[in-house]
Short mmCIF file of C-alpha atoms in Angstrom, two decimals:
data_model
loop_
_atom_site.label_atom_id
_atom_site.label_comp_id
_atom_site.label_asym_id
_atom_site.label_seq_id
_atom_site.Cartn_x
_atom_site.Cartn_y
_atom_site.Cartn_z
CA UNK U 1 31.42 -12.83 -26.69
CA UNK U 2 28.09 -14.68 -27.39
CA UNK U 3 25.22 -12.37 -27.73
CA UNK U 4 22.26 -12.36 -25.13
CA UNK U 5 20.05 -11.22 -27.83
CA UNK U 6 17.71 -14.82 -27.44
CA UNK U 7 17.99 -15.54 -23.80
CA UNK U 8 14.59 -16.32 -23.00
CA UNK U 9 14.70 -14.21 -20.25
CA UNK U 10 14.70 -10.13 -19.89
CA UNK U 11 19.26 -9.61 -20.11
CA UNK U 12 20.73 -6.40 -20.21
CA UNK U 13 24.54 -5.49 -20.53
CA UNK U 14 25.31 -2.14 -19.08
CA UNK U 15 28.23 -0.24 -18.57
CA UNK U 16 29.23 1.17 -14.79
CA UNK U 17 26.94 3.98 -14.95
CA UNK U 18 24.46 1.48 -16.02
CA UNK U 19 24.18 2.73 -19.23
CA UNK U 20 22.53 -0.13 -21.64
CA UNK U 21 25.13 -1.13 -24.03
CA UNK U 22 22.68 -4.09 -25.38
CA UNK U 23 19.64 -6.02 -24.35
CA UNK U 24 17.70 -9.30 -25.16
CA UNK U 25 14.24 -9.49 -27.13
CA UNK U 26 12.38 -10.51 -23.66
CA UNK U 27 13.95 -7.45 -22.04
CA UNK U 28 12.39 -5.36 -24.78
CA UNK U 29 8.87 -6.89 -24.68
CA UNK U 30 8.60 -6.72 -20.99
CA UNK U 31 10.21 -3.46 -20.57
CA UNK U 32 10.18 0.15 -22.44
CA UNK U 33 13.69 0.29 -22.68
CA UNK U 34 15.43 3.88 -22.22
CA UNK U 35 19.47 4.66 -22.54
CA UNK U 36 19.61 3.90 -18.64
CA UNK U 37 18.78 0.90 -17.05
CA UNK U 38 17.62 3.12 -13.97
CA UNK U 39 14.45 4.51 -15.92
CA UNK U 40 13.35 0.66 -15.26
CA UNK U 41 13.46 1.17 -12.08
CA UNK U 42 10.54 1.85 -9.40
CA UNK U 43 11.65 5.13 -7.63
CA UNK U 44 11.65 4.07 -4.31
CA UNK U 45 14.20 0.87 -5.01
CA UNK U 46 16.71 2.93 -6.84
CA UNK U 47 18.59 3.57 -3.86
CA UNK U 48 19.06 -0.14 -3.98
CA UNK U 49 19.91 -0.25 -7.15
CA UNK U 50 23.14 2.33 -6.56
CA UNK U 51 24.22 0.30 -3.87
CA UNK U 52 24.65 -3.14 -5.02
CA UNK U 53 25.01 -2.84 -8.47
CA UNK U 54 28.60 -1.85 -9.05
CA UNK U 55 31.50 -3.40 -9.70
CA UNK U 56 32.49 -4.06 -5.80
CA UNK U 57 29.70 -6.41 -6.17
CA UNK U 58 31.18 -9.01 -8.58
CA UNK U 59 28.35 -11.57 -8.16
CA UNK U 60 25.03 -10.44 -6.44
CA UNK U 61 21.38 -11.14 -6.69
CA UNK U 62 18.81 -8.35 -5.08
CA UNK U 63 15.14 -8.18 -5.53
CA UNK U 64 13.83 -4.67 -7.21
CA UNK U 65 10.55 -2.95 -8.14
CA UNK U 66 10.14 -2.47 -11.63
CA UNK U 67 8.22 -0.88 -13.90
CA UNK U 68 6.96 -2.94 -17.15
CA UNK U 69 4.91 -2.44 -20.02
CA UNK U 70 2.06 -4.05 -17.97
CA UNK U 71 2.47 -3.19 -14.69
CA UNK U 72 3.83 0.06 -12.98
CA UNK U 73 4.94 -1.67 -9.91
CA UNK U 74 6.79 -5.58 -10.65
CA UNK U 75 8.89 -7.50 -8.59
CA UNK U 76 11.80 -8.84 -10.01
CA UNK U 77 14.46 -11.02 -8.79
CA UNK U 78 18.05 -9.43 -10.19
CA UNK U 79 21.08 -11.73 -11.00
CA UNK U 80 23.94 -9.41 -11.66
CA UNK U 81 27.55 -10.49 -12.57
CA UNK U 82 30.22 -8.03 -13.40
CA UNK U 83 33.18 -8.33 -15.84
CA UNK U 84 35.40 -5.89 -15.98
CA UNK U 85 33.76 -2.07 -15.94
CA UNK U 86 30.21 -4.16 -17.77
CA UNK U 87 27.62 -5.50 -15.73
CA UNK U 88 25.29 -8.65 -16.96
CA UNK U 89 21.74 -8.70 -15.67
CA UNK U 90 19.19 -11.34 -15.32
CA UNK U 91 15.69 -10.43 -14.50
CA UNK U 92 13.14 -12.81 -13.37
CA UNK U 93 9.78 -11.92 -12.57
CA UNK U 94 8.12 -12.74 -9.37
CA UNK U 95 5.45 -11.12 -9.08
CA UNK U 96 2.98 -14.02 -9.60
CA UNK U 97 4.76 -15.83 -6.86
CA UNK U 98 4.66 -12.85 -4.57
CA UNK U 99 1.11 -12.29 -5.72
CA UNK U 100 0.17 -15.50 -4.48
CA UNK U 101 1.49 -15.68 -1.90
CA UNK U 102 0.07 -12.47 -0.35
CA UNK U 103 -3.25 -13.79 -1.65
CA UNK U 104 -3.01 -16.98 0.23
CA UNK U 105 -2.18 -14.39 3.17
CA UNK U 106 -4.76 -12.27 2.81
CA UNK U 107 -7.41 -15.30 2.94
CA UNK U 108 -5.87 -16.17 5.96
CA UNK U 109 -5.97 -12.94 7.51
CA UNK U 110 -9.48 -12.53 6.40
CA UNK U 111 -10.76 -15.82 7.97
CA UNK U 112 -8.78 -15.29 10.58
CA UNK U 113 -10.75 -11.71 11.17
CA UNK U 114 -14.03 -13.71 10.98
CA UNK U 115 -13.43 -15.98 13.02
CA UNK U 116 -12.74 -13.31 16.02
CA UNK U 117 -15.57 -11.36 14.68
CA UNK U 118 -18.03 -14.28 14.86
CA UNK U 119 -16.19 -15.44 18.50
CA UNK U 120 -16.82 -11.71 19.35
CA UNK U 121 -20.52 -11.58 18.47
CA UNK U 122 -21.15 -14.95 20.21
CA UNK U 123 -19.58 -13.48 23.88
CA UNK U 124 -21.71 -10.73 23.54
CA UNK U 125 -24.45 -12.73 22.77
CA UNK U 126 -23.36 -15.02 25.58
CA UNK U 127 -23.29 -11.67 28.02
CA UNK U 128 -26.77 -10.80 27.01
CA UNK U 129 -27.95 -14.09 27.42
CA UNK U 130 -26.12 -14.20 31.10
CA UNK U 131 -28.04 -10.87 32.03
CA UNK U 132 -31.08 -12.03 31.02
CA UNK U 133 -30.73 -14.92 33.00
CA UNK U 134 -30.11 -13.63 35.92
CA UNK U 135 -33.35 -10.87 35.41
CA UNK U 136 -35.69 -13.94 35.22
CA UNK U 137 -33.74 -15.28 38.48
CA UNK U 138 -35.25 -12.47 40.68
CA UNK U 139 -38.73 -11.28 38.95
CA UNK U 140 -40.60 -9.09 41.00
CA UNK U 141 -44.61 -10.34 41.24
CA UNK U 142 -47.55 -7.94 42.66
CA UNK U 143 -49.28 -10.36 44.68
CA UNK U 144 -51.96 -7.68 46.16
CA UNK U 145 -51.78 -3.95 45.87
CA UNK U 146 -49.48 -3.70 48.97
CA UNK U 147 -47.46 -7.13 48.44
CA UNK U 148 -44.82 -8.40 46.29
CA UNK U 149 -43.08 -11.83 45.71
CA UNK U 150 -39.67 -12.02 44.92
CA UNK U 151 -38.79 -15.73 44.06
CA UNK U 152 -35.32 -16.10 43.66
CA UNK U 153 -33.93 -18.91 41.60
CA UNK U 154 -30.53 -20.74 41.41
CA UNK U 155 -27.12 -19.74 42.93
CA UNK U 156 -26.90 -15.83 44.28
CA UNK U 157 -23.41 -14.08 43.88
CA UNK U 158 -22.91 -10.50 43.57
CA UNK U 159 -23.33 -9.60 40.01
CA UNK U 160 -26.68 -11.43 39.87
CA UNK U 161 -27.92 -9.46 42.93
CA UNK U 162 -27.20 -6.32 41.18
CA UNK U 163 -28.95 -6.99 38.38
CA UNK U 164 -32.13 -8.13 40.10
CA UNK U 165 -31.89 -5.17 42.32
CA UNK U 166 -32.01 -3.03 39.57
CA UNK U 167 -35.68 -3.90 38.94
CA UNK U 168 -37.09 -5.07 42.14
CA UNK U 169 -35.80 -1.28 43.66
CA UNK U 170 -37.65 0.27 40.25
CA UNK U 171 -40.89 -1.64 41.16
CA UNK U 172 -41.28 -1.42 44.80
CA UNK U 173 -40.72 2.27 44.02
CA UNK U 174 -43.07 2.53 41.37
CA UNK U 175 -45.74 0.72 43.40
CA UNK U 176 -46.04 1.75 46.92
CA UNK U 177 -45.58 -1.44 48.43
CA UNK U 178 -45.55 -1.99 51.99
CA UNK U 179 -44.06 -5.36 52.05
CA UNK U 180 -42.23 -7.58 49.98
CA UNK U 181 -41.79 -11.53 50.45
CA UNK U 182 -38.44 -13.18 49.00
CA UNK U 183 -38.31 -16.88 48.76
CA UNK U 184 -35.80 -18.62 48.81
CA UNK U 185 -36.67 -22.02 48.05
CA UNK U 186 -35.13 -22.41 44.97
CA UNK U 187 -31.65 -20.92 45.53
CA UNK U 188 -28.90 -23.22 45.73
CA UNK U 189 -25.57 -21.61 46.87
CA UNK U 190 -24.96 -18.02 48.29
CA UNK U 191 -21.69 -16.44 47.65
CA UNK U 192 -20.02 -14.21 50.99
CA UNK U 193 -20.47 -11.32 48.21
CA UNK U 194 -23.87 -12.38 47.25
CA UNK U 195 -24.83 -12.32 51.26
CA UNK U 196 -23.23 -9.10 51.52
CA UNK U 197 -25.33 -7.95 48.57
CA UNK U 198 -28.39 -8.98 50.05
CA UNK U 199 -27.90 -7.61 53.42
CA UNK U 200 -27.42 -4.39 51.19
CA UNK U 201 -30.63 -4.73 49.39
CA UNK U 202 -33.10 -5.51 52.33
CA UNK U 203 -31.16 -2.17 53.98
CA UNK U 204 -32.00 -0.32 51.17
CA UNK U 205 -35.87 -1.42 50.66
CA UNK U 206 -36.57 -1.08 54.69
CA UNK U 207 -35.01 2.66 54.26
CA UNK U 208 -37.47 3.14 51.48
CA UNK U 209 -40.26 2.43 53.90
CA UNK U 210 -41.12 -1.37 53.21
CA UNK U 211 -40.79 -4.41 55.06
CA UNK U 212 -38.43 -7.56 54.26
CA UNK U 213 -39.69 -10.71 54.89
CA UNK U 214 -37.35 -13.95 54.07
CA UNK U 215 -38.80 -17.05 53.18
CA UNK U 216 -37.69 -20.65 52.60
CA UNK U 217 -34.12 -19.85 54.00
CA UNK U 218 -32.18 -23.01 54.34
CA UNK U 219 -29.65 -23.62 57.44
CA UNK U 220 -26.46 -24.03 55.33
CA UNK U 221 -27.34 -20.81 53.55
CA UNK U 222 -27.87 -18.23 56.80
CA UNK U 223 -24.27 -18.83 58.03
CA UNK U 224 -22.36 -15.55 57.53
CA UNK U 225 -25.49 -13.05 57.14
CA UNK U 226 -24.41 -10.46 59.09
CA UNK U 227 -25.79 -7.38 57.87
CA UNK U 228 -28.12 -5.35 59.36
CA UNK U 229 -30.16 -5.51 56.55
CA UNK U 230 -30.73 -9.20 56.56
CA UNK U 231 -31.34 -9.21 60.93
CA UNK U 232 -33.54 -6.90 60.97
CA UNK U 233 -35.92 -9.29 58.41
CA UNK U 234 -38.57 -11.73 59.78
CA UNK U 235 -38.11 -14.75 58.28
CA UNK U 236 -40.53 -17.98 57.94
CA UNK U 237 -40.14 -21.81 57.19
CA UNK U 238 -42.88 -21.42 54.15
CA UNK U 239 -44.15 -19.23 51.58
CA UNK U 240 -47.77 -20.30 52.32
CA UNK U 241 -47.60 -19.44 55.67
CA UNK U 242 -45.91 -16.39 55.18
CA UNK U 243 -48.86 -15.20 52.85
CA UNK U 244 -51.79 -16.31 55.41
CA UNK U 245 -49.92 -14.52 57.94
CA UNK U 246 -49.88 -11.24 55.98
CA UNK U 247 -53.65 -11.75 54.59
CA UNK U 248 -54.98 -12.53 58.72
CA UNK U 249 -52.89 -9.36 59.67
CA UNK U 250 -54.84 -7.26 56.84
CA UNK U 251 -57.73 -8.40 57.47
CA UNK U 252 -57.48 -7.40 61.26
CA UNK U 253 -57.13 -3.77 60.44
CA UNK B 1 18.72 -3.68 27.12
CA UNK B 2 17.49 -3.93 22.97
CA UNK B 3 14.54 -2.18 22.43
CA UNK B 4 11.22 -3.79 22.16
CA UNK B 5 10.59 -2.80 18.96
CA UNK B 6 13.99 -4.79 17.48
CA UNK B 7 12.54 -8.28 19.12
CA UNK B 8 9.22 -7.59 17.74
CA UNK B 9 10.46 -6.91 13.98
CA UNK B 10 12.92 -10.30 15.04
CA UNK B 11 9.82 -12.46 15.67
CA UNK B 12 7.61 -11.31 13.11
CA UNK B 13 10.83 -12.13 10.39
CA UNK B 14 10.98 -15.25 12.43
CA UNK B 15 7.27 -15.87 11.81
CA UNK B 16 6.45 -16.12 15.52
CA UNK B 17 3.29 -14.49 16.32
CA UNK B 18 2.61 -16.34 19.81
CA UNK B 19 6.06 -14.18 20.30
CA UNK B 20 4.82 -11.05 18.62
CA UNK B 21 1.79 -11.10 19.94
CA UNK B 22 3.58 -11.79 23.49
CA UNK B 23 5.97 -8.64 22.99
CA UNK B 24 2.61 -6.42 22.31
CA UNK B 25 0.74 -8.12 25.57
CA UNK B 26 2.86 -7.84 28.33
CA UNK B 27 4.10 -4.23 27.32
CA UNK B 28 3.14 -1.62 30.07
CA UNK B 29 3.07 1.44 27.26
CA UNK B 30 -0.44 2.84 26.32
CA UNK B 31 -1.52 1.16 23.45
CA UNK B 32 -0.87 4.19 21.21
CA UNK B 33 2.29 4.21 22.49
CA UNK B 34 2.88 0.20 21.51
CA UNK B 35 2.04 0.88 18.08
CA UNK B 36 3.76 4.02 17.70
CA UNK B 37 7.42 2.51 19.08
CA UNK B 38 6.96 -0.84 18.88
CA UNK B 39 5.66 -1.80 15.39
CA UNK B 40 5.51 1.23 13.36
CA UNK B 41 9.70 0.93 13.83
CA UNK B 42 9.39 -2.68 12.99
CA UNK B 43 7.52 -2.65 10.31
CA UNK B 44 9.65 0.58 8.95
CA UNK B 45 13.37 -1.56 9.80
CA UNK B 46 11.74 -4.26 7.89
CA UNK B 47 10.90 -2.02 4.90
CA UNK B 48 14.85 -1.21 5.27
CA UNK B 49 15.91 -5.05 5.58
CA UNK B 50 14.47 -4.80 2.20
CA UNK B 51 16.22 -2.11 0.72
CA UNK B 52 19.69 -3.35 2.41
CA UNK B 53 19.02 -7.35 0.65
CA UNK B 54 18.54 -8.77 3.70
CA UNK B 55 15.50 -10.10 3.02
CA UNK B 56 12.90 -10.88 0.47
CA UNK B 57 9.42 -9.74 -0.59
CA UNK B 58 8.69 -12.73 0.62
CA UNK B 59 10.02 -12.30 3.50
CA UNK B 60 7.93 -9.18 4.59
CA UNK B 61 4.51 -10.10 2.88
CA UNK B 62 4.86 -13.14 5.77
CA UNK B 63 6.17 -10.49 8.53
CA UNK B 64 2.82 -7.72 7.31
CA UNK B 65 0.99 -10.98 7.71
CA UNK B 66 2.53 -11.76 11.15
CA UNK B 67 2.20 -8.27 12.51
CA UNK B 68 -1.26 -7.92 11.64
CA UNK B 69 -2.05 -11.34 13.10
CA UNK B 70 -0.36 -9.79 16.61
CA UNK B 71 -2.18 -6.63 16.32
CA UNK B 72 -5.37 -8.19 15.60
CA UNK B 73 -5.06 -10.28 19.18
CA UNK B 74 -3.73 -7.13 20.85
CA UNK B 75 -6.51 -4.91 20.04
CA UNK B 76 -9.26 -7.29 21.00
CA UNK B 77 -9.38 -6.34 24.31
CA UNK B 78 -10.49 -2.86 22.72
CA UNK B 79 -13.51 -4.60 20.86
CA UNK B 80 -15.65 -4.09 23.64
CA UNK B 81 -19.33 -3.44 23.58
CA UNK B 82 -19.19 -0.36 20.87
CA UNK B 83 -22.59 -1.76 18.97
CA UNK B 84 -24.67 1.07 20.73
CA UNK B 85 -21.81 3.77 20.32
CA UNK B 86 -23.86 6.32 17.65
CA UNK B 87 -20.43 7.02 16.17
CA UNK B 88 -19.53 4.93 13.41
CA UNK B 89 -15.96 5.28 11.33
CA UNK B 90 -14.48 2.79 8.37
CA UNK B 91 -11.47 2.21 6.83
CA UNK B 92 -10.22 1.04 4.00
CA UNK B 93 -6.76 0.94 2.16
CA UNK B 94 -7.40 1.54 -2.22
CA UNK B 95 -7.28 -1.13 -4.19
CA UNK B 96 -4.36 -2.61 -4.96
CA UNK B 97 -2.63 -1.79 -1.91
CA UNK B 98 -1.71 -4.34 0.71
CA UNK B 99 -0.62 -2.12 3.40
CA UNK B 100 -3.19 -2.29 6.05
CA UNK B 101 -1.06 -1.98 9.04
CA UNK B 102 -1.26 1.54 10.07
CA UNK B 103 -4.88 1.66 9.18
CA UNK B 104 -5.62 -1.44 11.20
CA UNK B 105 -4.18 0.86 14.48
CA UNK B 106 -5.97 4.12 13.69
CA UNK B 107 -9.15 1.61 13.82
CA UNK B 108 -8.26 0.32 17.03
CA UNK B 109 -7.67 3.74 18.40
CA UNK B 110 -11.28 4.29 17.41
CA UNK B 111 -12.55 1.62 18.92
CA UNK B 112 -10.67 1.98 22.02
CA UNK B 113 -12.32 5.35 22.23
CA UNK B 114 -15.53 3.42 21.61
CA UNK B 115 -16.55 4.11 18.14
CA UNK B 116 -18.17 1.22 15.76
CA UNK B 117 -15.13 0.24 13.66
CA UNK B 118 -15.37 -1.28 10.48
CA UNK B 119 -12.08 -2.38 8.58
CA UNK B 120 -13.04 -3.45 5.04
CA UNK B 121 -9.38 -4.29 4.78
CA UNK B 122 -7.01 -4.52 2.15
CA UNK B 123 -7.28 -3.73 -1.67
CA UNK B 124 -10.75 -2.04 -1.81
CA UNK B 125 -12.13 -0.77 -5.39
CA UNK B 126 -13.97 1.87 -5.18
CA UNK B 127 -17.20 0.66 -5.91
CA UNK B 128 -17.41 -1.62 -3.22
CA UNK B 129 -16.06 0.53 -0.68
CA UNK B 130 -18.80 3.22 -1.77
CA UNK B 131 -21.79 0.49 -1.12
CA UNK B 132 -20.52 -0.18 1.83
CA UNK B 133 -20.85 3.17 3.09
CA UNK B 134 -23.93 3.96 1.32
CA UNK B 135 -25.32 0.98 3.55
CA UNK B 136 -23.62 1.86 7.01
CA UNK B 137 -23.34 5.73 7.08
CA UNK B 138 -20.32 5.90 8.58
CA UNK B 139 -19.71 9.24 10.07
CA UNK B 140 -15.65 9.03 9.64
CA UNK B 141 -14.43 7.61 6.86
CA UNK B 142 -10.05 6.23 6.92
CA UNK B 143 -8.26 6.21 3.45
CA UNK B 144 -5.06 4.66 3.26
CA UNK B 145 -2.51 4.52 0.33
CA UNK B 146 1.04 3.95 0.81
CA UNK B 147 2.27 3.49 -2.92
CA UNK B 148 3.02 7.01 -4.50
CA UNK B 149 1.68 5.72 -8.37
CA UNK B 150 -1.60 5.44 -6.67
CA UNK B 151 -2.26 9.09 -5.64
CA UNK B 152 -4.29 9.48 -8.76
CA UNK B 153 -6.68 6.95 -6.99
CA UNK B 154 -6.64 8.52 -4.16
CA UNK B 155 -7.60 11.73 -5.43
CA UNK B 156 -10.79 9.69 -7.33
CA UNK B 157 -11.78 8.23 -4.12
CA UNK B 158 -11.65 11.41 -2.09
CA UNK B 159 -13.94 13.25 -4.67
CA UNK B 160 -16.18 10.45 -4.53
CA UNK B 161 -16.29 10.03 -0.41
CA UNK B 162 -16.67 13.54 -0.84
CA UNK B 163 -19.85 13.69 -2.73
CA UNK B 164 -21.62 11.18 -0.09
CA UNK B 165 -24.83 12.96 0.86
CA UNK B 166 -24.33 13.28 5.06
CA UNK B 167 -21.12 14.33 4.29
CA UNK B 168 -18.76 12.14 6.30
CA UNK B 169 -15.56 13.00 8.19
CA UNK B 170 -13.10 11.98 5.44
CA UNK B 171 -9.29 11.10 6.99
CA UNK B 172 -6.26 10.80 4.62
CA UNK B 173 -3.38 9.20 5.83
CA UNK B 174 -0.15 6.64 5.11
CA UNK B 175 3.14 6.70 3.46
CA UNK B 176 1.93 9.27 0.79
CA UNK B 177 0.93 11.63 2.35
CA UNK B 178 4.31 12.24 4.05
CA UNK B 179 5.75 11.83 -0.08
CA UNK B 180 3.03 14.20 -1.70
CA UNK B 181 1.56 17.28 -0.30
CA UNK B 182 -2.14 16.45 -0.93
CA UNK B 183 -4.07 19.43 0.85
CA UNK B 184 -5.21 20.54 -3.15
CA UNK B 185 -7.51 17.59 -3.53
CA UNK B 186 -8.99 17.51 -0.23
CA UNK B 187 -12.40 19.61 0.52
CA UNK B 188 -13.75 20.57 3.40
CA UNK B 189 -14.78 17.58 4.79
CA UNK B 190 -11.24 16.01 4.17
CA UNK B 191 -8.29 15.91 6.47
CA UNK B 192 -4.79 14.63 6.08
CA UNK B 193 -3.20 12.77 9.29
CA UNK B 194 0.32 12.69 9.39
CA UNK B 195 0.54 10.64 12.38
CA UNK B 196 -1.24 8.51 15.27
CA UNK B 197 -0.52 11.44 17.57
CA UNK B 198 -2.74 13.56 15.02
CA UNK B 199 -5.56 11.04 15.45
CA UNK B 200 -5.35 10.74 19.08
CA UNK B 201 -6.03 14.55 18.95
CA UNK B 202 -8.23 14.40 16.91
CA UNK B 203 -10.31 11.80 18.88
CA UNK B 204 -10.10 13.69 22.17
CA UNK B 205 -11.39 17.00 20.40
CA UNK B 206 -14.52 14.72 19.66
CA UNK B 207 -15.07 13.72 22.58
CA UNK B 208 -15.23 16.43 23.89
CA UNK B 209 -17.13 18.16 21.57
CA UNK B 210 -20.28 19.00 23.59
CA UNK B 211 -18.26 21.30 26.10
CA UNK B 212 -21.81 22.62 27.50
CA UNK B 213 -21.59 20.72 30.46
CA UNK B 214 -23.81 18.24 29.94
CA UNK B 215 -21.49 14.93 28.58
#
């Protein structure tokens, strides 16, 4: 038999209870080579090793840990090839495949984390901006010490409302106000659930004491008001006659 | 009917993860539930595809890859909003360990109960992962290790979380500490988990910490 003593590549000859009957150079300056070729062996593939290398295996090739002089924890590809009760054994390493590979994967996984980080930081971004939007669509403006202006701005739909309710409730209860003027003049389209929200709104200001007063309303955008809240507030063509209104009114008391 | 858990580990061999990620999405289980029978089995039966030479190491680095891709578009529905949470809690698996699976779900059962997350991911030295909570103060800190030879490490970065000035909530958990009893290196401070169960627990007990009456 030809000896495997200069394969360029780790070779081991072992009998069937993997005893090492001989070995090649490479073998010994990868490995630290003991009597069995088990002690090679990362614990946790050894089961592997007891299953498919024996001699009802005549030709196989498995992947194992193994444990080198450099590296507690290698993978190898295993070639095995029986003959008779003695096994041959080729070992390639592939670790610096597998190693690149799971670097290439971890990049990818990385920028790939990124990526819905930074798309995650932009929508909330994009939220705040939204809410801050529709704040500035409904600011709340002390015209005297009794009056307020409410000029709404741009289409109304539910979620809106509630925001801008938030802060025209806080204000009109901070400051006493005994009526407050909403204009309408630059609102484009009214959702049902905006109109519902509305209606909800005036109710709730009127039950806090102060009067509604609806300004600038355009025909297409009354149909469907139907709350209470919304037909029980006056309502005027302009702003600047609403205001002269309220002023001659004052000044009559 | 095959369990879910058998078609997930199929597409994530198959490198599908519109498929994987599908499986996760459209299952009715809590998520803790999802990860604890749908891919912790998978990933374990592909572990065991290993050790039976079905497949390669090749094979599963692209099906880790997969699964985390899935599991990273499942749990973003979870990434909601936590920036004012005060609680704060990082993980990290040690260096030279690539298994950042389980980790990645203990995170997102954080942030699901609304803590800041951060996952420094994968293969973390020491030294970096110690800035990085010198700079963020986490309050819980998530060690993972999965390969025995490491517990040494482990043991290092433990002491070293451990000597962190606001003391942090130090958690212990993956494949080791099932292998190695590790209660001897852990102080006060640290805790093993054994399972997502034990972190789901743990969670609630958080929560509801301040039983005064006044949440």
């Amino acid at each position: 038999m030809v000896s495997g003593k200069f394969l360029p590549l780790p070779y081991f000859l072992l009998d069937e209870e993997l005893a090492i009957l001989d070995y090649s150079r490479s073998a010994s300056d990868i490995f630290l080579i003991g009597d069995n070729f088990i002690t090679l062996v990362d614990e946790e593939s050894r089961q592997k090793v007891s299953q498919y290398i024996q001699p009802d295996f005549s030709e196989i090739e498995i992947e194992l840990n193994m444990k080198t002089k450099y590296s507690p924890l290698a993978v190898f590809g295993i070639s095995v090839k029986w003959e008779g009760n003695k096994a041959h054994i080729l070992c390639v390493e592939k670790t610096k495949e597998v190693d690149n590979l799971s670097g290439q994967l971890i990049k990818l996984r990385s920028r790939l984390s990124d990526t819905d980080f930074e798309l995650l930081e932009k929508k909330e971004e994009l939220e705040d901006a939204i809410e801050r939007i529709h704040k500035l669509s409904g600011p709340f403006i002390p015209l005297y010490a009794e009056a307020g202006l409410v000029p709404l701005f741009g289409d109304l739909q539910a979620d809106k409302l509630r925001v801008i309710e938030e802060n025209i409730l806080y204000r009109i209860d901070e400051g006493d106000y005994e009526q407050v003027f909403f204009d309408f003049h630059a609102v484009g389209e009214i959702t049902d659930d905006g109109k519902k929200q509305l209606g909800q709104l005036f109710e709730t200001i009127q039950l806090m004491g102060t009067k509604t007063m609806i300004v600038g309303l355009s025909p297409s955008q009354v149909r469907g008001f139907k709350s209470k809240g919304t037909l029980k507030a006056p309502s005027m063509a302009s702003l600047k006659q609403a205001i002269s209104e309220y002023i001659k009114k004052q000044n009559h008391k | 009917m095959t369990e879910a858990w058998r078609h997930f580990a199929a597409a994530l061999l198959a490198g599908d993860e519109r498929q994987a990620y599908t499986i996760l999405i459209e299952d009715t289980r809590p998520s803790i539930r999802v990860y604890k029978e749908i891919i912790t089995p998978a990933m374990y039966d592909i572990g065991e595809k290993w050790l039976r030479n079905e497949i390669t190491v090749a094979d599963e680095h692209l099906a880790t890859s997969v699964c985390d891709f899935a599991l990273a578009q499942y749990t973003f529905q979870f990434k909601q909003r936590n920036r004012q949470s005060e609680k704060k809690a990082m993980f990290l698996c040690l260096e030279d360990e690539q298994h950042v699976i389980g980790s990645k779900m203990i995170a997102a059962l954080f942030e699901e109960n609304h803590w800041q997350v951060r996952h420094l991911g994968p293969n973390l030295p020491l030294s970096d992962a110690l800035k990085s909570a010198e700079q963020w103060h986490p309050d819980v800190i998530g060690l993972s290790a999965a390969i025995p030879y490491r517990i040494t490490a482990l043991k290092e970065y433990i002491a070293a979380f451990e000597q962190l000035s606001w003391e942090p909530q130090i958690l212990v958990g993956g494949r080791v500490v099932a292998m190695h009893d590790l209660r001897a290196y852990c102080g006060r401070q640290t805790r093993v988990i054994y399972d997502l169960d034990e972190v789901a627990a743990w969670l609630e007990e958080k929560t509801e910490a301040p039983a005064d009456g006044v949440r």
